[in-house]
mmCIF file of C-alpha atoms in Angstrom:
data_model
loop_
_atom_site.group_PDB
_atom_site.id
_atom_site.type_symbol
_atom_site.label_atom_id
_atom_site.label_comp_id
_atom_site.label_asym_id
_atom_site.label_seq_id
_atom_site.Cartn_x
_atom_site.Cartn_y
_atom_site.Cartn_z
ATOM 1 C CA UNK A 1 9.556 -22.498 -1.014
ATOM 2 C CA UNK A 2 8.753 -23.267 -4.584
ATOM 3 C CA UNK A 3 4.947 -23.127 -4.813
ATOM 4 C CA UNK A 4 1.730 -21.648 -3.427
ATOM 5 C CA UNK A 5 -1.512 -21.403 -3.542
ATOM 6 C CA UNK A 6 -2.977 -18.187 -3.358
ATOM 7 C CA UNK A 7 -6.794 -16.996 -2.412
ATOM 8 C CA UNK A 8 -8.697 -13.790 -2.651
ATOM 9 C CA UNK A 9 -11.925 -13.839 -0.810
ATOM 10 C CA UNK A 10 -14.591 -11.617 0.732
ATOM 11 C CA UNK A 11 -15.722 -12.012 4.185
ATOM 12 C CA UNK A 12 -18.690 -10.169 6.452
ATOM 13 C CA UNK A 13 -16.899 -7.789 8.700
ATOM 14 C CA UNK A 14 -18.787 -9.238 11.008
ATOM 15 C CA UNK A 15 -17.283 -12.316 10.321
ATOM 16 C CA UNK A 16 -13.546 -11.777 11.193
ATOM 17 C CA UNK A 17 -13.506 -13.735 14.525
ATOM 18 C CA UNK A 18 -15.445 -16.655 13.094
ATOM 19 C CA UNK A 19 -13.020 -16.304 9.696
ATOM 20 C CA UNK A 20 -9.753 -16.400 11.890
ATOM 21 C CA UNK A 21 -10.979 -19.515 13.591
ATOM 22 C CA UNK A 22 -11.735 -21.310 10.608
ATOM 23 C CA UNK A 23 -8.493 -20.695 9.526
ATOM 24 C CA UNK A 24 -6.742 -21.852 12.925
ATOM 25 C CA UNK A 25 -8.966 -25.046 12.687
ATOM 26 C CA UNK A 26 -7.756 -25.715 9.009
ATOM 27 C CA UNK A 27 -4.471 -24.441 9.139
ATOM 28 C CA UNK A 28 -2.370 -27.704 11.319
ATOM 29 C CA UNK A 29 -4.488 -30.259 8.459
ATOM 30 C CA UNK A 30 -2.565 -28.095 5.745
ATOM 31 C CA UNK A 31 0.789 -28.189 7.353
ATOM 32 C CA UNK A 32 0.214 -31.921 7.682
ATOM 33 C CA UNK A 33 -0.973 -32.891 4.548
ATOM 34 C CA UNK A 34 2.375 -30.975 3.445
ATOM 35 C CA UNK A 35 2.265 -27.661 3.615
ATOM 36 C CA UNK A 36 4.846 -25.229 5.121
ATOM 37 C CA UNK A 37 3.101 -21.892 5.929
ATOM 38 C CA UNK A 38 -0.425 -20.810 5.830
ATOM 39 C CA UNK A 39 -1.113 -17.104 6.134
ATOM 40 C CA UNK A 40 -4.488 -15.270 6.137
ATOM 41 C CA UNK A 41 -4.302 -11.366 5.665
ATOM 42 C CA UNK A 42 -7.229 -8.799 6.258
ATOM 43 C CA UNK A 43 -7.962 -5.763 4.151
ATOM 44 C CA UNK A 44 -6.290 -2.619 5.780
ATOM 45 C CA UNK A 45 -5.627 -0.287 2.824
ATOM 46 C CA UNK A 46 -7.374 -1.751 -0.284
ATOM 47 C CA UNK A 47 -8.235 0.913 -2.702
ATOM 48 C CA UNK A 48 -10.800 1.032 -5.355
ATOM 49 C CA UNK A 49 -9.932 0.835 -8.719
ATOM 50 C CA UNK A 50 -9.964 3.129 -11.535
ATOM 51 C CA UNK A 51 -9.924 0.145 -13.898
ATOM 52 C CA UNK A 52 -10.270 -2.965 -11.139
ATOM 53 C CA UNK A 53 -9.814 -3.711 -7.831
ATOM 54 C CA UNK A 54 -9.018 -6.664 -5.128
ATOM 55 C CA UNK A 55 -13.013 -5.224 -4.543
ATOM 56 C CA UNK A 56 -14.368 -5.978 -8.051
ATOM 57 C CA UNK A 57 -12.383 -9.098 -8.230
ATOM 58 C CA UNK A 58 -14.625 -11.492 -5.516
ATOM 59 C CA UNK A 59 -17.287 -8.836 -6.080
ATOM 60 C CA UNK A 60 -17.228 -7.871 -2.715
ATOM 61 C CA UNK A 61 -20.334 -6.142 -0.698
ATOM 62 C CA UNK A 62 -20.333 -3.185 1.251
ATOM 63 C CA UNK A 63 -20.464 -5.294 4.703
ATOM 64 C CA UNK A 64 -17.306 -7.682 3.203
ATOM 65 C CA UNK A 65 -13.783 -7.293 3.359
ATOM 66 C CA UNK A 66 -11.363 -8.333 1.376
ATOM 67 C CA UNK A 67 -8.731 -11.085 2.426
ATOM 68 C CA UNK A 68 -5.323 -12.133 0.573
ATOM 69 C CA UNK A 69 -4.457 -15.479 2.007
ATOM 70 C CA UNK A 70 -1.641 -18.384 0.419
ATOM 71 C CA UNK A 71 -0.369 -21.803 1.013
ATOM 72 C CA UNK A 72 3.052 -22.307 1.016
ATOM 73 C CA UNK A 73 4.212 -25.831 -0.463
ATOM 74 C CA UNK A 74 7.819 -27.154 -1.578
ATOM 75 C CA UNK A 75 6.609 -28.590 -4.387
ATOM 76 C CA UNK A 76 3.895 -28.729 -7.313
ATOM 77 C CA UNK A 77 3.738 -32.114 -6.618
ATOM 78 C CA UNK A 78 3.340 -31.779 -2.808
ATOM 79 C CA UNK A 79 0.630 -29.365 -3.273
ATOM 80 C CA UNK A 80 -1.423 -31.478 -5.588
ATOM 81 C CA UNK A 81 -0.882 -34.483 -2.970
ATOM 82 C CA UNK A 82 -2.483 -32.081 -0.391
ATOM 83 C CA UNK A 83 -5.323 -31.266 -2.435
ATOM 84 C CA UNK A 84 -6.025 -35.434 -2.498
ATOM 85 C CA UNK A 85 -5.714 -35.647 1.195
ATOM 86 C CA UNK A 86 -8.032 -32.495 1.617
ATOM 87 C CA UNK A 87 -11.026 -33.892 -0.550
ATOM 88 C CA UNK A 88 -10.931 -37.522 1.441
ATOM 89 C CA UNK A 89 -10.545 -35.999 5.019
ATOM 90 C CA UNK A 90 -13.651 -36.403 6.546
ATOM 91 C CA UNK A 91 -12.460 -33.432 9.374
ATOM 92 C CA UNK A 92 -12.218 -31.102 6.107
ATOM 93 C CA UNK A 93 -15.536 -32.033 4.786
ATOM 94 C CA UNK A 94 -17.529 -31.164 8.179
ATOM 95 C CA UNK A 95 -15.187 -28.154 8.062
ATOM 96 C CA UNK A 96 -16.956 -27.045 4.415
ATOM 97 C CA UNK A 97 -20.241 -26.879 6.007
ATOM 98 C CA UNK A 98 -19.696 -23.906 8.380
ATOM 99 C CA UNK A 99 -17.479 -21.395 5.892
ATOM 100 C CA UNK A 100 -18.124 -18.277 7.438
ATOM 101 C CA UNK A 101 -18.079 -16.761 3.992
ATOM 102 C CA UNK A 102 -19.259 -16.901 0.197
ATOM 103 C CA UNK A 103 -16.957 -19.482 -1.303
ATOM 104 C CA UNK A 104 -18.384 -19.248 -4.582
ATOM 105 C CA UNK A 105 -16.727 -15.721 -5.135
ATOM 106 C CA UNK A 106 -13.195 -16.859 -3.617
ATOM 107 C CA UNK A 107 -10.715 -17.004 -6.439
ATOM 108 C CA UNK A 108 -7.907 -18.940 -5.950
ATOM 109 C CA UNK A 109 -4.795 -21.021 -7.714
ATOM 110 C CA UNK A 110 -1.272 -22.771 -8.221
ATOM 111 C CA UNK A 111 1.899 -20.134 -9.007
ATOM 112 C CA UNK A 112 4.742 -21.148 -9.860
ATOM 113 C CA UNK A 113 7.679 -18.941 -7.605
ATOM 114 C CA UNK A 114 9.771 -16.937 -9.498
ATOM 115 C CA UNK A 115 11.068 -14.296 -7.671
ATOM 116 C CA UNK A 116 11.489 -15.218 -3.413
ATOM 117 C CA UNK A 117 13.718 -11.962 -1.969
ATOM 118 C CA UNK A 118 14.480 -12.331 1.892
ATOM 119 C CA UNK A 119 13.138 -14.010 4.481
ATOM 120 C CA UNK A 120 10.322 -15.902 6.037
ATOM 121 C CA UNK A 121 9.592 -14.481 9.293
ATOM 122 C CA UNK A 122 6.664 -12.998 11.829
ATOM 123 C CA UNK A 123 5.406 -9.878 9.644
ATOM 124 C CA UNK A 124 3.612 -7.180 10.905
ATOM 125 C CA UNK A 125 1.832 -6.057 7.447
ATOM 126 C CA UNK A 126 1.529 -7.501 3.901
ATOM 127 C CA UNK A 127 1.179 -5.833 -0.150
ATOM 128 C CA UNK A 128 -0.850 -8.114 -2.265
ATOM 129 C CA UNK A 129 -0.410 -7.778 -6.006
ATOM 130 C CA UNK A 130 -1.986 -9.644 -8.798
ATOM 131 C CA UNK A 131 -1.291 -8.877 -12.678
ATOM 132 C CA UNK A 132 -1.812 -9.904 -16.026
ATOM 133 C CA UNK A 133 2.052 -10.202 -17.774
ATOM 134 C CA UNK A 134 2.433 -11.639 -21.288
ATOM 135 C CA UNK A 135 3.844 -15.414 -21.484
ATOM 136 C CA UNK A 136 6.700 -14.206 -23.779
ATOM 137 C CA UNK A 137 7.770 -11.450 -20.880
ATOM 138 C CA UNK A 138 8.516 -14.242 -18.370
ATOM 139 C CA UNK A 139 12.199 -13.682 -18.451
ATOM 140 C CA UNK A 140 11.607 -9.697 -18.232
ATOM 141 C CA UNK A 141 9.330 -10.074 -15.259
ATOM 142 C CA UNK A 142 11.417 -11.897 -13.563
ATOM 143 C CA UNK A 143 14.511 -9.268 -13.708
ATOM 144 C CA UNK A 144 11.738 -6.677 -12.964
ATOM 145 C CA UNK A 145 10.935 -8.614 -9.808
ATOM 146 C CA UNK A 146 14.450 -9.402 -9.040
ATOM 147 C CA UNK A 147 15.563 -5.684 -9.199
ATOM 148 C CA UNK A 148 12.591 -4.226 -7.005
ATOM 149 C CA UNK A 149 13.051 -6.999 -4.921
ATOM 150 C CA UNK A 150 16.476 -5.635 -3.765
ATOM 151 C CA UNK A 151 15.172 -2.271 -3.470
ATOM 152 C CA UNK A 152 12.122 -2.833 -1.493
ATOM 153 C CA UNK A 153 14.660 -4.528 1.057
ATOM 154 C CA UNK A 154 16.322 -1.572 0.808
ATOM 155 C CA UNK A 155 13.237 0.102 1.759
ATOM 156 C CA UNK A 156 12.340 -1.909 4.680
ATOM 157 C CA UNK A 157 10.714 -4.988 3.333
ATOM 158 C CA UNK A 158 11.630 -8.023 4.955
ATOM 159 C CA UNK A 159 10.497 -10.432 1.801
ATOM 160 C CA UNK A 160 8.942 -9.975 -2.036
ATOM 161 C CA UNK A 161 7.580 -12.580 -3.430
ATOM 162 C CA UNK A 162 6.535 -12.984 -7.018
ATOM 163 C CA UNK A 163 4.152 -15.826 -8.283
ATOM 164 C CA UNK A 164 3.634 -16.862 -11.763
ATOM 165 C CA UNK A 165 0.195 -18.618 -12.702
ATOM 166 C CA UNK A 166 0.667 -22.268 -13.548
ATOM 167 C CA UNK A 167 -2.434 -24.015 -12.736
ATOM 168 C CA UNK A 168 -5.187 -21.388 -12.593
ATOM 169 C CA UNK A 169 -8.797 -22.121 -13.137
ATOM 170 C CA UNK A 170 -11.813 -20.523 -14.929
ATOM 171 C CA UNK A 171 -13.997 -20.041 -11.941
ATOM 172 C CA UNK A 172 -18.352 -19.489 -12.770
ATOM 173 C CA UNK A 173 -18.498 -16.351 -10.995
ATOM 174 C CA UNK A 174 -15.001 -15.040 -10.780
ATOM 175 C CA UNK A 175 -11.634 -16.538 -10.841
ATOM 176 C CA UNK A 176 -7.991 -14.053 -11.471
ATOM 177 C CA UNK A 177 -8.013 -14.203 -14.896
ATOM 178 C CA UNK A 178 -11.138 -11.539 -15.158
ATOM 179 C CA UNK A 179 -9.656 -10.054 -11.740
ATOM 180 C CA UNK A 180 -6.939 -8.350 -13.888
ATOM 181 C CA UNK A 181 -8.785 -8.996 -17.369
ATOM 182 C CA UNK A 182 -5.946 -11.233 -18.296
ATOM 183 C CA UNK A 183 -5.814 -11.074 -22.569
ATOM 184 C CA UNK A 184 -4.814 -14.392 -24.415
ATOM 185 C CA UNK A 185 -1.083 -15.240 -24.194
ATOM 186 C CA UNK A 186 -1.112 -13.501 -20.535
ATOM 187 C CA UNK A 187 -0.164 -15.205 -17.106
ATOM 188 C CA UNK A 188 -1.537 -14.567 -13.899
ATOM 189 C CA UNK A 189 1.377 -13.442 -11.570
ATOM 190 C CA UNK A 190 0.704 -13.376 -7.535
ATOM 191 C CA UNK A 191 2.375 -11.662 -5.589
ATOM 192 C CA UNK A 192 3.587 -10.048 -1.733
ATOM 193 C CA UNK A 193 5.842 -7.744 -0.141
ATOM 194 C CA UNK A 194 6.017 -8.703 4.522
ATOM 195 C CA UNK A 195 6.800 -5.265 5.868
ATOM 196 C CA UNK A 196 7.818 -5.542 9.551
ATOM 197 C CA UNK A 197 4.527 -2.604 10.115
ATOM 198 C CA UNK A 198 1.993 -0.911 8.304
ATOM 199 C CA UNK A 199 4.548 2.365 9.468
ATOM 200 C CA UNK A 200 7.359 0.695 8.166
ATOM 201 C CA UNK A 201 5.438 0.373 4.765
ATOM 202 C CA UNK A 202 4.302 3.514 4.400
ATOM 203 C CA UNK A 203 7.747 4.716 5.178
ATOM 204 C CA UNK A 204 9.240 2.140 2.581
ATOM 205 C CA UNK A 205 6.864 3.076 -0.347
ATOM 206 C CA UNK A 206 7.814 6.968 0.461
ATOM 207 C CA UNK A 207 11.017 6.156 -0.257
ATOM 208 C CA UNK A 208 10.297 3.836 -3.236
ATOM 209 C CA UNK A 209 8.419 6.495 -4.915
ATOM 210 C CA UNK A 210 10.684 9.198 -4.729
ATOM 211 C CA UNK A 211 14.369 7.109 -5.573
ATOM 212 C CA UNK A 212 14.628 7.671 -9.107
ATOM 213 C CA UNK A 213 15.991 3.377 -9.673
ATOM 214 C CA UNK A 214 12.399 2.366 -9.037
ATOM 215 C CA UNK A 215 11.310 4.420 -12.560
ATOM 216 C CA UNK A 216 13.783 2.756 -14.669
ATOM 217 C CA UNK A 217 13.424 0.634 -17.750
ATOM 218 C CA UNK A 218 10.152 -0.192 -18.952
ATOM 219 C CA UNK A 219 7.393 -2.547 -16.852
ATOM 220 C CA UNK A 220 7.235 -5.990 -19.027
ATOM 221 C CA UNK A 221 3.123 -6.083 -17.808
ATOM 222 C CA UNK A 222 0.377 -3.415 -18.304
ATOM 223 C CA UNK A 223 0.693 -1.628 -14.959
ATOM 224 C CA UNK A 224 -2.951 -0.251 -15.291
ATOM 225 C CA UNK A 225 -4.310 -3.943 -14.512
ATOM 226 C CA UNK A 226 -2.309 -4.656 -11.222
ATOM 227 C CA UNK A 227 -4.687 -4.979 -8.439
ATOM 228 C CA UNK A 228 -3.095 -4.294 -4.905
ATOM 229 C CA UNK A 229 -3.799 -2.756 -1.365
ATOM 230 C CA UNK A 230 -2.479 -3.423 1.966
ATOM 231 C CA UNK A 231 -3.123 -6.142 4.718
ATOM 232 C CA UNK A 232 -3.121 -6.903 8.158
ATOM 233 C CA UNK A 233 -1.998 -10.755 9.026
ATOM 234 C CA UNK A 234 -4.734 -12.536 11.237
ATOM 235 C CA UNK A 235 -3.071 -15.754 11.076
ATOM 236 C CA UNK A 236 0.197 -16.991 10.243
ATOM 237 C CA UNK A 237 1.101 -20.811 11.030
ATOM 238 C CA UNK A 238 4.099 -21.792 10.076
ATOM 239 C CA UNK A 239 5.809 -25.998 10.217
ATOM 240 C CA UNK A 240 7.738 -23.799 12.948
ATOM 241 C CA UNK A 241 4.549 -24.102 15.257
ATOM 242 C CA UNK A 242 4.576 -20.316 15.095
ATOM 243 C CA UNK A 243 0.722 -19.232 15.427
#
């Protein structure tokens, strides 16, 4: 997997049934417009921000919960082909009529993979990250990425995935760049960590935090900016047929 397209939206609570549905409707048009996995994750553990938050970022309401969804593609190219096929299917269309949620506050975009550790398989419970890193740290981040990958496995992750923003856009109400107040010369970077359980995460992090290999050398992105918080998989349809 070389590309994805990743999504932050909020959704009514009450919504969730009616969200996961939409999802299952849409989710065999992406695979065959191109696509190779489309996941849909619902806030568990998403904590507010001293700075920002996944909250702040589709300015969610007190009724709405967050969701950190992607689109897995093989190519930029494949992706953008998708996108084509999406805007002249009429079943999509009819589809955009009934979205059980605000789509003017969804952020979303194209990342470029950088960093793909492990696996794809059935997970059980899903980090989301999103950060600001400087263009010029690219080659940093991704030996930052590369490193923690390993050690997360360690830890009981079953994949890390790291993201870097390559077609990104400047949305009216939000978008990522304000999500994580992105300064010029900064990239967007998306990213995940599939934990086999929300126990098995909080085990792995335990450990993370206390092995002293996870402080070392210096972060090549303002740590301060990251938005994350944990989430529950509602939907996860891979070219596999796996629902």
């Amino acid at each position: 997997m070389t590309y994805i397209e990743g999504f932050v939206v909020a959704v009514p609570a009450a919504n969730k049934e009616a969200y996961r549905q939409h999802a299952a409707t849409a989710a065999p048009l992406f695979l065959q417009f191109g696509a190779t996995r489309l996941v849909e994750c619902w806030g568990d553990d998403v904590p507010d921000g001293k700075i920002n938050d996944f909250k702040g970022s589709v300015k969610a309401k007190d009724d709405e919960i967050v969701l950190f969804s992607w689109i897995e593609f093989p190519s930029r190219q494949v992706r953008d082909s998708a996108h084509q096929k999406m805007m002249a299917d009429p079943r999509m269309e009819e589809m955009s009529k009934t979205m059980p949620f605000d789509a003017m506050r969804m952020i979303f975009g194209g990342f470029e993979v950088v960093g793909d550790d492990g696996a794809t398989a059935t997970m059980g419970y899903v980090d989301g990250m999103v950060c600001a890193v400087p263009h010029d740290n690219r080659a940093a981040y991704e030996k930052f990425s590369s490193r923690n990958g390993d050690l997360l496995k360690e830890f009981g992750a079953t994949r890390v995935v790291d993201a870097w923003g390559d077609d990104v856009p400047v949305g009216k109400i939000t978008d990522f760049q304000r999500a994580v107040m992105a300064q010029e010369g900064e990239k967007v970077v998306y990213s995940w960590i599939e934990w086999p359980s929300r126990e098995a995460r909080d085990a792995g992090w335990a450990r993370a935090m206390s092995d002293p290999r996870m402080m070392e050398g210096e972060m090549p992105f303002d740590g301060s900016r990251m938005i994350h918080g944990g989430f529950r998989p509602i939907l996860d349809v891979q070219e596999t047929g796996h629902a």
